[in-house]
Short mmCIF file of C-alpha atoms in Angstrom, two decimals:
data_model
loop_
_atom_site.label_atom_id
_atom_site.label_comp_id
_atom_site.label_asym_id
_atom_site.label_seq_id
_atom_site.Cartn_x
_atom_site.Cartn_y
_atom_site.Cartn_z
CA UNK K 1 130.80 -2.49 160.44
CA UNK K 2 130.89 -2.70 164.20
CA UNK K 3 128.23 -1.23 166.73
CA UNK K 4 129.67 1.49 167.37
CA UNK K 5 130.66 2.97 163.70
CA UNK K 6 126.24 1.82 163.04
CA UNK K 7 125.37 4.31 165.98
CA UNK K 8 127.23 7.16 165.00
CA UNK K 9 126.27 6.43 161.52
CA UNK K 10 122.43 6.72 162.98
CA UNK K 11 123.66 9.71 164.92
CA UNK K 12 124.61 11.22 161.84
CA UNK K 13 121.67 10.52 159.82
CA UNK K 14 118.88 11.49 162.44
CA UNK K 15 120.30 15.24 163.51
CA UNK K 16 117.62 16.48 160.66
CA UNK K 17 114.67 14.47 162.46
CA UNK K 18 116.19 15.75 166.21
CA UNK K 19 115.77 19.34 164.72
CA UNK K 20 112.31 18.64 163.22
CA UNK K 21 111.13 17.09 166.17
CA UNK K 22 111.41 19.92 168.41
CA UNK K 23 110.36 22.39 166.09
CA UNK K 24 107.40 20.74 165.35
CA UNK K 25 106.59 20.17 169.34
CA UNK K 26 107.66 23.78 170.25
CA UNK K 27 105.74 25.34 166.51
CA UNK K 28 102.26 23.19 167.73
CA UNK K 29 102.58 22.07 170.75
CA UNK K 30 101.62 18.63 170.11
CA UNK K 31 101.13 16.06 173.29
CA UNK K 32 103.15 12.78 173.98
CA UNK K 33 101.13 10.77 172.01
CA UNK K 34 100.87 12.69 168.99
CA UNK K 35 104.58 12.66 169.13
CA UNK K 36 104.96 8.62 169.41
CA UNK K 37 103.31 9.03 166.72
CA UNK K 38 105.22 11.14 164.89
CA UNK K 39 108.38 9.22 166.53
CA UNK K 40 107.06 5.57 164.78
CA UNK K 41 106.89 7.22 161.34
CA UNK K 42 109.92 8.47 161.47
CA UNK K 43 112.16 6.05 162.48
CA UNK K 44 110.42 3.75 160.07
CA UNK K 45 111.18 6.14 157.26
CA UNK K 46 114.93 6.30 157.97
CA UNK K 47 114.97 2.37 158.60
CA UNK K 48 113.19 1.76 155.41
CA UNK K 49 114.92 4.72 153.14
CA UNK K 50 118.56 3.19 154.15
CA UNK K 51 117.19 -0.40 153.30
CA UNK K 52 115.88 0.26 149.85
CA UNK K 53 119.26 1.94 148.97
CA UNK K 54 121.45 -0.69 150.50
CA UNK K 55 119.21 -3.13 147.95
CA UNK K 56 120.24 -1.15 145.41
CA UNK K 57 123.29 -1.42 146.00
CA UNK K 58 123.74 -4.84 146.89
CA UNK K 59 122.39 -5.28 143.12
CA UNK K 60 124.70 -2.72 141.72
CA UNK K 61 127.35 -4.44 143.48
CA UNK K 62 128.40 -7.17 140.80
CA UNK K 63 127.86 -4.66 137.88
CA UNK K 64 130.73 -1.91 139.59
CA UNK K 65 132.69 -3.92 142.24
CA UNK K 66 135.90 -3.23 141.18
CA UNK K 67 135.15 0.62 142.06
CA UNK K 68 132.41 0.01 144.59
CA UNK K 69 134.37 1.52 147.63
CA UNK K 70 134.89 5.22 145.46
CA UNK K 71 131.18 4.84 144.41
CA UNK K 72 131.06 4.81 148.64
CA UNK K 73 132.63 7.33 149.15
CA UNK K 74 131.55 9.49 146.69
CA UNK K 75 128.30 9.15 147.71
CA UNK K 76 129.13 9.62 151.36
CA UNK K 77 131.10 12.31 150.87
CA UNK K 78 128.59 13.56 148.65
CA UNK K 79 125.95 13.48 151.26
CA UNK K 80 128.33 14.66 154.63
CA UNK K 81 129.48 17.67 152.05
CA UNK K 82 125.72 18.76 151.85
CA UNK K 83 125.00 18.84 156.05
CA UNK K 84 128.52 20.91 156.42
CA UNK K 85 127.66 23.19 153.50
CA UNK K 86 124.15 23.50 154.94
CA UNK K 87 125.34 24.19 159.06
CA UNK K 88 127.85 26.47 157.81
CA UNK K 89 125.27 28.96 155.72
CA UNK K 90 122.15 27.26 158.01
CA UNK K 91 119.60 30.27 156.67
CA UNK K 92 117.01 31.07 159.13
CA UNK K 93 113.11 30.60 158.67
CA UNK K 94 110.82 32.79 158.38
CA UNK K 95 108.25 33.12 160.94
CA UNK K 96 105.68 30.44 159.23
CA UNK K 97 105.41 27.10 159.91
CA UNK K 98 105.70 24.72 158.01
CA UNK K 99 104.32 22.08 160.66
CA UNK K 100 100.63 24.08 161.37
CA UNK K 101 98.63 20.24 160.03
CA UNK K 102 99.97 17.61 162.18
CA UNK K 103 98.57 14.11 160.86
CA UNK K 104 99.91 11.44 159.44
CA UNK K 105 100.78 12.59 156.04
CA UNK K 106 102.39 15.27 157.25
CA UNK K 107 104.40 13.14 159.58
CA UNK K 108 105.20 10.67 156.30
CA UNK K 109 106.67 14.00 154.49
CA UNK K 110 108.47 14.60 157.34
CA UNK K 111 109.87 11.27 157.04
CA UNK K 112 110.84 10.68 153.86
CA UNK K 113 112.54 14.80 153.83
CA UNK K 114 114.29 13.75 156.79
CA UNK K 115 115.22 10.25 155.24
CA UNK K 116 116.65 10.94 151.41
CA UNK K 117 120.26 11.01 152.72
CA UNK K 118 119.77 7.94 153.90
CA UNK K 119 118.73 6.62 150.75
CA UNK K 120 122.50 7.22 149.36
CA UNK K 121 123.83 6.11 152.77
CA UNK K 122 122.19 2.52 152.31
CA UNK K 123 123.30 2.33 148.61
CA UNK K 124 126.97 2.83 149.81
CA UNK K 125 126.65 0.35 152.98
CA UNK K 126 125.13 -1.94 150.15
CA UNK K 127 127.95 -1.79 148.27
CA UNK K 128 130.48 -2.47 150.96
CA UNK K 129 128.66 -4.87 153.50
CA UNK K 130 126.46 -8.28 152.88
CA UNK K 131 122.99 -7.80 153.95
CA UNK K 132 122.93 -9.25 156.98
CA UNK K 133 125.26 -6.45 158.11
CA UNK K 134 122.99 -3.87 156.70
CA UNK K 135 120.06 -5.84 157.90
CA UNK K 136 121.14 -5.07 161.87
CA UNK K 137 123.00 -1.32 160.59
CA UNK K 138 119.46 -0.19 159.32
CA UNK K 139 117.47 -0.93 162.25
CA UNK K 140 120.26 0.46 164.40
CA UNK K 141 119.21 3.69 162.47
CA UNK K 142 115.47 3.58 162.73
CA UNK K 143 115.41 2.55 166.56
CA UNK K 144 118.34 5.32 166.99
CA UNK K 145 116.35 7.63 165.14
CA UNK K 146 113.01 6.99 167.07
CA UNK K 147 115.20 7.82 170.31
CA UNK K 148 116.49 10.80 169.01
CA UNK K 149 112.80 12.42 167.78
CA UNK K 150 111.13 11.29 171.26
CA UNK K 151 114.54 13.58 172.82
CA UNK K 152 113.68 16.22 169.90
CA UNK K 153 110.04 16.19 170.96
CA UNK K 154 110.99 16.93 174.67
CA UNK K 155 113.42 19.41 173.82
CA UNK K 156 110.62 21.09 172.22
CA UNK K 157 107.96 21.11 174.40
CA UNK K 158 110.09 22.16 176.94
CA UNK K 159 111.47 25.11 174.62
CA UNK K 160 115.01 24.37 175.26
CA UNK K 161 116.94 25.23 171.98
CA UNK K 162 118.61 22.65 169.94
CA UNK K 163 122.19 23.59 168.07
CA UNK K 164 121.54 22.78 164.51
CA UNK K 165 124.31 24.34 163.18
CA UNK K 166 127.04 22.72 164.97
CA UNK K 167 125.44 19.26 165.02
CA UNK K 168 124.78 19.28 161.04
CA UNK K 169 128.26 19.87 160.31
CA UNK K 170 129.19 17.26 163.42
CA UNK K 171 127.28 14.50 161.50
CA UNK K 172 128.08 15.79 157.91
CA UNK K 173 132.00 15.29 159.50
CA UNK K 174 131.27 12.11 160.95
CA UNK K 175 129.36 10.75 156.97
CA UNK K 176 132.98 12.21 155.08
CA UNK K 177 134.80 10.41 158.41
CA UNK K 178 133.11 7.03 157.13
CA UNK K 179 133.30 7.20 153.30
CA UNK K 180 137.12 8.32 153.78
CA UNK K 181 137.32 4.83 155.99
CA UNK K 182 135.43 3.09 153.45
CA UNK K 183 137.92 3.90 150.69
CA UNK K 184 140.81 3.40 153.18
CA UNK K 185 139.84 0.08 153.84
CA UNK K 186 139.89 -0.83 150.55
CA UNK K 187 143.13 0.65 149.23
CA UNK K 188 145.28 -0.32 151.64
#
């Protein structure tokens, strides 16, 4: 996996982090210092979940080596398809804030919620890449998530809308595309 591919993957995975960060900053009027803590936790979770998934994928690789490319494609297509569906459906939230109590536990819950997809993507990474590659890819994902979260906090504090629907659909298409790339490389 090239650095550009890792960067695109990271951006696709952290779309929901951007939206959560912007929404939380807007609704709570949090200070940048608190936002920094939130961004660090979100970045850590987005690093840890794909890493755990990659370890699972690496362990499972020997058992499913003949079809690992199909599994990686299936996981990426599933996560990407889910994102596309959610972007098209795009149900509006009611006016109540689910981010009212902003403490470390809340930030970790948001981190887990925004990183679940990363676990599945990590499994695909572990199936298709050596752990040395996985480590720098998940580090890239964590750093990009932190930076994107900080951008989201800035946008939320400035009341600048985030194009959630379009970003989610594009991110889903990117994940499906990466899955197709893995599949086609193994079938060629």
